[in-house]
Amino acid sequence: METKGIVIKAQDYKENDKLLWIYTEKLGKVTAIAKGAKKSKNKSFSITLPLCYSDYLLFKGKSLYRLSEGKIINSFQGLLNNLEKLTYSSYLCELIDISTEDGEKNPYLFKEFLTALYLLDTDAIDYELLIRAFELKVLKATGYEIDFNNCVFCKKKINSSNYISLSYYGGVCEECPKEHGVYLSRASFNALRFLNSATLDKVYRVNLNEEMKEELFKINSFIISSNYVRKPKSLEMLKFIKE
Ligand SMILES: [Zn+2]
């Protein structure tokens, strides 16, 4: 099977081989073995590096795929030379890893992931803004979209809100009870709503001050941590480098 894919994780395996987790356009997330990839002279070496975006030729084995060859489209190695970018891109990979199942195809998420890496690479957008928007795309793509348009209790249409229910993932209107959720500023609510619906290349249009960034971070982190198989670890690293 030939498919475009991005290496989200790589580790050494047996003597000269590497085990790769590749998020692919046609097969979703796959685990593949790359024979002989540990020897840097091997021509397949560069296509097995984390973040590498390539055309891959994969063969299905008994339990793992076997990577036979590939052609680099963009290695994104520039993201590895800057600690902040490295941390953010590792986080994007980790988020893809924890939010998707093996073999679950999702071309929408694949496209958003790729766009996020390109935007991170070109410095086009405030990193944090991009990360928050990407988190919302991941939630949306995996069935946990936050509802910013209707009250989660009475379903009435809302223009804005100052409360997000963390049990039903969405805004709450003036009349409904404010429980099991968090208060936030209306500006943050509106920013979240915009980031949720805008395409990633348009998210620069919103401006976040530090207080809003903190509110968005808290809400997204809570929903991500409570829905996926494990909590992303690089989130803590992100907090650490920001301080
Ligand atoms: Zn209501």
PDB file of C-alpha atoms and ligand atoms in Angstrom:
ATOM      1  CA  MET A   1       0.000   0.000   0.000  1.00  0.00           C
ATOM      2  CA  GLU A   2       1.339   3.411  -0.930  1.00  0.00           C
ATOM      3  CA  THR A   3       0.325   6.268   1.337  1.00  0.00           C
ATOM      4  CA  LYS A   4       1.490   9.622   2.571  1.00  0.00           C
ATOM      5  CA  GLY A   5       2.413   9.608   6.241  1.00  0.00           C
ATOM      6  CA  ILE A   6       4.198  11.380   9.082  1.00  0.00           C
ATOM      7  CA  VAL A   7       6.427   9.576  11.585  1.00  0.00           C
ATOM      8  CA  ILE A   8       5.031  10.373  15.035  1.00  0.00           C
ATOM      9  CA  LYS A   9       7.317   8.134  17.075  1.00  0.00           C
ATOM     10  CA  ALA A  10      10.397   6.010  16.401  1.00  0.00           C
ATOM     11  CA  GLN A  11      12.421   3.638  18.509  1.00  0.00           C
ATOM     12  CA  ASP A  12      15.260   1.185  18.026  1.00  0.00           C
ATOM     13  CA  TYR A  13      14.171  -2.376  17.538  1.00  0.00           C
ATOM     14  CA  LYS A  14      16.317  -5.491  17.545  1.00  0.00           C
ATOM     15  CA  GLU A  15      19.801  -5.144  16.135  1.00  0.00           C
ATOM     16  CA  ASN A  16      19.575  -2.848  13.141  1.00  0.00           C
ATOM     17  CA  ASP A  17      15.900  -2.197  12.807  1.00  0.00           C
ATOM     18  CA  LYS A  18      13.590   0.555  13.862  1.00  0.00           C
ATOM     19  CA  LEU A  19      10.017   0.494  14.972  1.00  0.00           C
ATOM     20  CA  LEU A  20       7.977   3.393  13.675  1.00  0.00           C
ATOM     21  CA  TRP A  21       4.561   4.774  14.441  1.00  0.00           C
ATOM     22  CA  ILE A  22       3.375   6.502  11.301  1.00  0.00           C
ATOM     23  CA  TYR A  23       0.196   8.525  10.994  1.00  0.00           C
ATOM     24  CA  THR A  24      -0.892   7.873   7.438  1.00  0.00           C
ATOM     25  CA  GLU A  25      -3.461   9.366   5.139  1.00  0.00           C
ATOM     26  CA  LYS A  26      -4.921   6.062   3.942  1.00  0.00           C
ATOM     27  CA  LEU A  27      -4.407   3.689   6.864  1.00  0.00           C
ATOM     28  CA  GLY A  28      -4.626   5.912   9.924  1.00  0.00           C
ATOM     29  CA  LYS A  29      -2.008   5.163  12.569  1.00  0.00           C
ATOM     30  CA  VAL A  30       0.184   2.159  11.834  1.00  0.00           C
ATOM     31  CA  THR A  31       3.154   0.522  13.519  1.00  0.00           C
ATOM     32  CA  ALA A  32       5.811  -0.446  11.020  1.00  0.00           C
ATOM     33  CA  ILE A  33       9.174  -2.105  11.145  1.00  0.00           C
ATOM     34  CA  ALA A  34      11.971  -0.565   9.080  1.00  0.00           C
ATOM     35  CA  LYS A  35      14.639  -3.201   8.495  1.00  0.00           C
ATOM     36  CA  GLY A  36      18.210  -1.959   8.747  1.00  0.00           C
ATOM     37  CA  ALA A  37      17.107   1.603   9.382  1.00  0.00           C
ATOM     38  CA  LYS A  38      19.427   2.042  12.357  1.00  0.00           C
ATOM     39  CA  LYS A  39      22.475   2.168  10.112  1.00  0.00           C
ATOM     40  CA  SER A  40      22.678   5.804   9.085  1.00  0.00           C
ATOM     41  CA  LYS A  41      24.210   4.882   5.703  1.00  0.00           C
ATOM     42  CA  ASN A  42      21.065   3.031   4.804  1.00  0.00           C
ATOM     43  CA  LYS A  43      19.105   4.953   2.214  1.00  0.00           C
ATOM     44  CA  SER A  44      15.901   4.454   4.168  1.00  0.00           C
ATOM     45  CA  PHE A  45      17.386   6.147   7.242  1.00  0.00           C
ATOM     46  CA  SER A  46      16.043   9.676   6.719  1.00  0.00           C
ATOM     47  CA  ILE A  47      12.469   8.582   6.062  1.00  0.00           C
ATOM     48  CA  THR A  48      12.409   6.951   9.503  1.00  0.00           C
ATOM     49  CA  LEU A  49      13.173  10.109  11.490  1.00  0.00           C
ATOM     50  CA  PRO A  50      10.456  11.616  13.693  1.00  0.00           C
ATOM     51  CA  LEU A  51       8.310  14.233  11.929  1.00  0.00           C
ATOM     52  CA  CYS A  52       9.390  13.070   8.496  1.00  0.00           C
ATOM     53  CA  TYR A  53       6.565  13.501   5.987  1.00  0.00           C
ATOM     54  CA  SER A  54       6.924  11.042   3.112  1.00  0.00           C
ATOM     55  CA  ASP A  55       5.271   8.841   0.565  1.00  0.00           C
ATOM     56  CA  TYR A  56       5.583   5.420   2.156  1.00  0.00           C
ATOM     57  CA  LEU A  57       5.310   1.968   0.711  1.00  0.00           C
ATOM     58  CA  LEU A  58       3.974  -0.316   3.443  1.00  0.00           C
ATOM     59  CA  PHE A  59       3.305  -4.035   3.456  1.00  0.00           C
ATOM     60  CA  LYS A  60       0.990  -5.619   5.947  1.00  0.00           C
ATOM     61  CA  GLY A  61       2.628  -8.394   7.949  1.00  0.00           C
ATOM     62  CA  LYS A  62       1.143 -10.603  10.666  1.00  0.00           C
ATOM     63  CA  SER A  63       1.073  -7.944  13.362  1.00  0.00           C
ATOM     64  CA  LEU A  64       3.208  -5.100  12.050  1.00  0.00           C
ATOM     65  CA  TYR A  65       3.537  -3.328   8.761  1.00  0.00           C
ATOM     66  CA  ARG A  66       6.866  -3.488   7.013  1.00  0.00           C
ATOM     67  CA  LEU A  67       8.230  -0.267   5.575  1.00  0.00           C
ATOM     68  CA  SER A  68       9.941  -1.129   2.344  1.00  0.00           C
ATOM     69  CA  GLU A  69      10.651   2.278   0.855  1.00  0.00           C
ATOM     70  CA  GLY A  70       9.643   5.889   0.876  1.00  0.00           C
ATOM     71  CA  LYS A  71      10.239   9.257  -0.664  1.00  0.00           C
ATOM     72  CA  ILE A  72      10.592  12.367   1.494  1.00  0.00           C
ATOM     73  CA  ILE A  73       8.190  15.224   0.858  1.00  0.00           C
ATOM     74  CA  ASN A  74       9.269  17.360   3.830  1.00  0.00           C
ATOM     75  CA  SER A  75      11.538  16.184   6.642  1.00  0.00           C
ATOM     76  CA  PHE A  76      10.512  19.025   8.998  1.00  0.00           C
ATOM     77  CA  GLN A  77      13.945  18.678  10.559  1.00  0.00           C
ATOM     78  CA  GLY A  78      13.996  22.456  11.153  1.00  0.00           C
ATOM     79  CA  LEU A  79      11.471  21.845  13.920  1.00  0.00           C
ATOM     80  CA  LEU A  80      14.067  19.778  15.760  1.00  0.00           C
ATOM     81  CA  ASN A  81      16.634  22.580  16.014  1.00  0.00           C
ATOM     82  CA  ASN A  82      14.593  24.844  18.242  1.00  0.00           C
ATOM     83  CA  LEU A  83      13.610  23.687  21.731  1.00  0.00           C
ATOM     84  CA  GLU A  84      10.257  25.424  21.713  1.00  0.00           C
ATOM     85  CA  LYS A  85       9.301  24.135  18.256  1.00  0.00           C
ATOM     86  CA  LEU A  86      10.603  20.697  19.125  1.00  0.00           C
ATOM     87  CA  THR A  87       8.421  20.572  22.222  1.00  0.00           C
ATOM     88  CA  TYR A  88       5.345  21.809  20.381  1.00  0.00           C
ATOM     89  CA  SER A  89       5.818  19.389  17.511  1.00  0.00           C
ATOM     90  CA  SER A  90       6.389  16.491  19.927  1.00  0.00           C
ATOM     91  CA  TYR A  91       3.154  17.487  21.571  1.00  0.00           C
ATOM     92  CA  LEU A  92       1.297  17.430  18.240  1.00  0.00           C
ATOM     93  CA  CYS A  93       2.652  13.922  17.597  1.00  0.00           C
ATOM     94  CA  GLU A  94       1.733  12.774  21.086  1.00  0.00           C
ATOM     95  CA  LEU A  95      -1.760  14.161  20.702  1.00  0.00           C
ATOM     96  CA  ILE A  96      -2.231  12.238  17.449  1.00  0.00           C
ATOM     97  CA  ASP A  97      -0.881   9.123  19.134  1.00  0.00           C
ATOM     98  CA  ILE A  98      -3.152   9.215  22.193  1.00  0.00           C
ATOM     99  CA  SER A  99      -6.303  10.307  20.372  1.00  0.00           C
ATOM    100  CA  THR A 100      -6.318   7.753  17.554  1.00  0.00           C
ATOM    101  CA  GLU A 101      -6.583   3.977  17.339  1.00  0.00           C
ATOM    102  CA  ASP A 102      -4.419   1.850  15.050  1.00  0.00           C
ATOM    103  CA  GLY A 103      -5.883   1.579  11.578  1.00  0.00           C
ATOM    104  CA  GLU A 104      -8.517   4.250  12.126  1.00  0.00           C
ATOM    105  CA  LYS A 105      -8.432   6.295   8.944  1.00  0.00           C
ATOM    106  CA  ASN A 106      -9.179  10.017   9.292  1.00  0.00           C
ATOM    107  CA  PRO A 107      -8.132  12.128   6.282  1.00  0.00           C
ATOM    108  CA  TYR A 108      -9.474  15.301   7.946  1.00  0.00           C
ATOM    109  CA  LEU A 109      -7.227  14.873  10.977  1.00  0.00           C
ATOM    110  CA  PHE A 110      -4.290  13.920   8.769  1.00  0.00           C
ATOM    111  CA  LYS A 111      -4.671  17.145   6.811  1.00  0.00           C
ATOM    112  CA  GLU A 112      -4.978  19.284   9.957  1.00  0.00           C
ATOM    113  CA  PHE A 113      -1.910  17.607  11.466  1.00  0.00           C
ATOM    114  CA  LEU A 114       0.131  18.305   8.356  1.00  0.00           C
ATOM    115  CA  THR A 115      -1.075  21.919   8.186  1.00  0.00           C
ATOM    116  CA  ALA A 116      -0.150  22.430  11.850  1.00  0.00           C
ATOM    117  CA  LEU A 117       3.403  21.171  11.202  1.00  0.00           C
ATOM    118  CA  TYR A 118       3.806  23.476   8.199  1.00  0.00           C
ATOM    119  CA  LEU A 119       2.537  26.465  10.186  1.00  0.00           C
ATOM    120  CA  LEU A 120       4.818  25.645  13.102  1.00  0.00           C
ATOM    121  CA  ASP A 121       7.735  25.349  10.692  1.00  0.00           C
ATOM    122  CA  THR A 122       7.115  28.692   9.014  1.00  0.00           C
ATOM    123  CA  ASP A 123       6.590  30.774  12.183  1.00  0.00           C
ATOM    124  CA  ALA A 124       3.400  32.121  10.628  1.00  0.00           C
ATOM    125  CA  ILE A 125       1.299  31.967  13.799  1.00  0.00           C
ATOM    126  CA  ASP A 126       1.723  32.385  17.558  1.00  0.00           C
ATOM    127  CA  TYR A 127       2.622  28.813  18.597  1.00  0.00           C
ATOM    128  CA  GLU A 128       0.216  28.682  21.500  1.00  0.00           C
ATOM    129  CA  LEU A 129      -2.675  29.868  19.401  1.00  0.00           C
ATOM    130  CA  LEU A 130      -1.889  27.204  16.828  1.00  0.00           C
ATOM    131  CA  ILE A 131      -1.635  24.471  19.462  1.00  0.00           C
ATOM    132  CA  ARG A 132      -4.975  25.420  21.078  1.00  0.00           C
ATOM    133  CA  ALA A 133      -6.658  25.446  17.661  1.00  0.00           C
ATOM    134  CA  PHE A 134      -5.129  22.078  16.789  1.00  0.00           C
ATOM    135  CA  GLU A 135      -6.345  20.588  20.074  1.00  0.00           C
ATOM    136  CA  LEU A 136      -9.881  21.674  19.161  1.00  0.00           C
ATOM    137  CA  LYS A 137      -9.497  20.015  15.731  1.00  0.00           C
ATOM    138  CA  VAL A 138      -8.359  16.780  17.380  1.00  0.00           C
ATOM    139  CA  LEU A 139     -11.335  16.849  19.755  1.00  0.00           C
ATOM    140  CA  LYS A 140     -13.653  17.515  16.833  1.00  0.00           C
ATOM    141  CA  ALA A 141     -12.138  14.751  14.681  1.00  0.00           C
ATOM    142  CA  THR A 142     -12.383  12.168  17.442  1.00  0.00           C
ATOM    143  CA  GLY A 143     -15.948  12.804  18.588  1.00  0.00           C
ATOM    144  CA  TYR A 144     -15.431  15.209  21.493  1.00  0.00           C
ATOM    145  CA  GLU A 145     -16.262  18.502  19.831  1.00  0.00           C
ATOM    146  CA  ILE A 146     -17.139  21.319  22.229  1.00  0.00           C
ATOM    147  CA  ASP A 147     -20.515  22.907  21.424  1.00  0.00           C
ATOM    148  CA  PHE A 148     -20.196  26.688  21.341  1.00  0.00           C
ATOM    149  CA  ASN A 149     -23.488  27.342  19.559  1.00  0.00           C
ATOM    150  CA  ASN A 150     -26.178  25.774  21.728  1.00  0.00           C
ATOM    151  CA  CYS A 151     -26.650  25.479  25.466  1.00  0.00           C
ATOM    152  CA  VAL A 152     -25.685  21.896  26.337  1.00  0.00           C
ATOM    153  CA  PHE A 153     -28.659  21.592  28.727  1.00  0.00           C
ATOM    154  CA  CYS A 154     -31.682  23.239  27.065  1.00  0.00           C
ATOM    155  CA  LYS A 155     -30.272  23.307  23.483  1.00  0.00           C
ATOM    156  CA  LYS A 156     -31.195  26.967  23.100  1.00  0.00           C
ATOM    157  CA  LYS A 157     -29.005  28.860  20.644  1.00  0.00           C
ATOM    158  CA  ILE A 158     -26.356  30.931  22.407  1.00  0.00           C
ATOM    159  CA  ASN A 159     -24.351  33.850  21.033  1.00  0.00           C
ATOM    160  CA  SER A 160     -21.816  33.712  23.791  1.00  0.00           C
ATOM    161  CA  SER A 161     -21.436  32.333  27.299  1.00  0.00           C
ATOM    162  CA  ASN A 162     -19.275  32.693  30.386  1.00  0.00           C
ATOM    163  CA  TYR A 163     -19.466  29.043  31.370  1.00  0.00           C
ATOM    164  CA  ILE A 164     -18.400  25.737  29.807  1.00  0.00           C
ATOM    165  CA  SER A 165     -19.794  22.485  31.105  1.00  0.00           C
ATOM    166  CA  LEU A 166     -17.012  19.940  31.472  1.00  0.00           C
ATOM    167  CA  SER A 167     -19.412  17.021  31.689  1.00  0.00           C
ATOM    168  CA  TYR A 168     -21.284  17.832  28.460  1.00  0.00           C
ATOM    169  CA  TYR A 169     -18.555  19.797  26.630  1.00  0.00           C
ATOM    170  CA  GLY A 170     -20.196  23.013  25.694  1.00  0.00           C
ATOM    171  CA  GLY A 171     -21.526  26.415  26.615  1.00  0.00           C
ATOM    172  CA  VAL A 172     -24.346  26.954  29.087  1.00  0.00           C
ATOM    173  CA  CYS A 173     -27.029  29.650  28.673  1.00  0.00           C
ATOM    174  CA  GLU A 174     -28.030  32.312  31.242  1.00  0.00           C
ATOM    175  CA  GLU A 175     -30.933  30.254  32.636  1.00  0.00           C
ATOM    176  CA  CYS A 176     -29.402  26.805  32.991  1.00  0.00           C
ATOM    177  CA  PRO A 177     -27.452  25.596  36.065  1.00  0.00           C
ATOM    178  CA  LYS A 178     -23.737  26.242  36.171  1.00  0.00           C
ATOM    179  CA  GLU A 179     -22.341  22.973  37.477  1.00  0.00           C
ATOM    180  CA  HIS A 180     -19.458  20.617  36.708  1.00  0.00           C
ATOM    181  CA  GLY A 181     -17.784  23.183  34.555  1.00  0.00           C
ATOM    182  CA  VAL A 182     -15.695  26.336  34.538  1.00  0.00           C
ATOM    183  CA  TYR A 183     -16.366  30.027  34.285  1.00  0.00           C
ATOM    184  CA  LEU A 184     -14.382  31.873  31.646  1.00  0.00           C
ATOM    185  CA  SER A 185     -14.450  35.328  30.154  1.00  0.00           C
ATOM    186  CA  ARG A 186     -16.787  35.899  27.226  1.00  0.00           C
ATOM    187  CA  ALA A 187     -13.754  36.951  25.194  1.00  0.00           C
ATOM    188  CA  SER A 188     -12.186  33.534  25.819  1.00  0.00           C
ATOM    189  CA  PHE A 189     -15.427  31.762  24.965  1.00  0.00           C
ATOM    190  CA  ASN A 190     -15.629  33.663  21.680  1.00  0.00           C
ATOM    191  CA  ALA A 191     -11.970  32.978  20.944  1.00  0.00           C
ATOM    192  CA  LEU A 192     -12.509  29.255  21.503  1.00  0.00           C
ATOM    193  CA  ARG A 193     -15.544  29.295  19.276  1.00  0.00           C
ATOM    194  CA  PHE A 194     -13.592  31.017  16.530  1.00  0.00           C
ATOM    195  CA  LEU A 195     -10.618  28.635  16.840  1.00  0.00           C
ATOM    196  CA  ASN A 196     -12.975  25.671  16.745  1.00  0.00           C
ATOM    197  CA  SER A 197     -14.539  26.632  13.437  1.00  0.00           C
ATOM    198  CA  ALA A 198     -11.744  28.450  11.583  1.00  0.00           C
ATOM    199  CA  THR A 199      -9.270  26.572   9.438  1.00  0.00           C
ATOM    200  CA  LEU A 200      -5.775  26.495  10.964  1.00  0.00           C
ATOM    201  CA  ASP A 201      -4.320  28.978   8.489  1.00  0.00           C
ATOM    202  CA  LYS A 202      -6.898  31.573   9.609  1.00  0.00           C
ATOM    203  CA  VAL A 203      -6.466  31.289  13.368  1.00  0.00           C
ATOM    204  CA  TYR A 204      -3.937  34.155  13.484  1.00  0.00           C
ATOM    205  CA  ARG A 205      -6.934  36.495  13.202  1.00  0.00           C
ATOM    206  CA  VAL A 206      -7.694  36.133  16.891  1.00  0.00           C
ATOM    207  CA  ASN A 207      -5.695  37.866  19.607  1.00  0.00           C
ATOM    208  CA  LEU A 208      -5.204  36.282  23.005  1.00  0.00           C
ATOM    209  CA  ASN A 209      -3.842  37.998  26.075  1.00  0.00           C
ATOM    210  CA  GLU A 210      -2.058  35.957  28.767  1.00  0.00           C
ATOM    211  CA  GLU A 211      -5.186  35.535  30.854  1.00  0.00           C
ATOM    212  CA  MET A 212      -7.158  34.182  27.900  1.00  0.00           C
ATOM    213  CA  LYS A 213      -4.301  31.864  26.949  1.00  0.00           C
ATOM    214  CA  GLU A 214      -4.399  30.434  30.450  1.00  0.00           C
ATOM    215  CA  GLU A 215      -8.178  29.895  30.306  1.00  0.00           C
ATOM    216  CA  LEU A 216      -8.024  28.170  26.928  1.00  0.00           C
ATOM    217  CA  PHE A 217      -5.140  26.006  28.081  1.00  0.00           C
ATOM    218  CA  LYS A 218      -7.060  24.857  31.171  1.00  0.00           C
ATOM    219  CA  ILE A 219     -10.242  23.970  29.307  1.00  0.00           C
ATOM    220  CA  ASN A 220      -8.552  22.120  26.457  1.00  0.00           C
ATOM    221  CA  SER A 221      -6.182  20.266  28.783  1.00  0.00           C
ATOM    222  CA  PHE A 222      -9.019  19.137  30.984  1.00  0.00           C
ATOM    223  CA  ILE A 223     -11.045  17.710  28.096  1.00  0.00           C
ATOM    224  CA  ILE A 224      -8.005  16.083  26.497  1.00  0.00           C
ATOM    225  CA  SER A 225      -6.811  14.523  29.758  1.00  0.00           C
ATOM    226  CA  SER A 226     -10.221  13.117  30.572  1.00  0.00           C
ATOM    227  CA  ASN A 227     -10.981  11.547  27.187  1.00  0.00           C
ATOM    228  CA  TYR A 228      -7.958   9.782  25.844  1.00  0.00           C
ATOM    229  CA  VAL A 229      -6.122   6.648  26.936  1.00  0.00           C
ATOM    230  CA  ARG A 230      -3.419   8.630  28.669  1.00  0.00           C
ATOM    231  CA  LYS A 231      -2.543  12.170  29.549  1.00  0.00           C
ATOM    232  CA  PRO A 232      -0.123  13.863  27.159  1.00  0.00           C
ATOM    233  CA  LYS A 233       3.256  14.160  28.858  1.00  0.00           C
ATOM    234  CA  SER A 234       4.660  16.944  26.717  1.00  0.00           C
ATOM    235  CA  LEU A 235       1.992  19.279  28.121  1.00  0.00           C
ATOM    236  CA  GLU A 236       3.978  19.443  31.349  1.00  0.00           C
ATOM    237  CA  MET A 237       7.129  20.091  29.389  1.00  0.00           C
ATOM    238  CA  LEU A 238       5.309  22.920  27.605  1.00  0.00           C
ATOM    239  CA  LYS A 239       4.436  24.544  30.899  1.00  0.00           C
ATOM    240  CA  PHE A 240       8.009  24.140  32.051  1.00  0.00           C
ATOM    241  CA  ILE A 241       9.576  25.909  29.092  1.00  0.00           C
ATOM    242  CA  LYS A 242       7.076  28.741  29.297  1.00  0.00           C
ATOM    243  CA  GLU A 243       8.145  29.625  32.829  1.00  0.00           C
TER     244      GLU A 243
HETATM  245 ZN    ZN B   1     -29.808  26.438  28.699  1.00  0.00          ZN
END
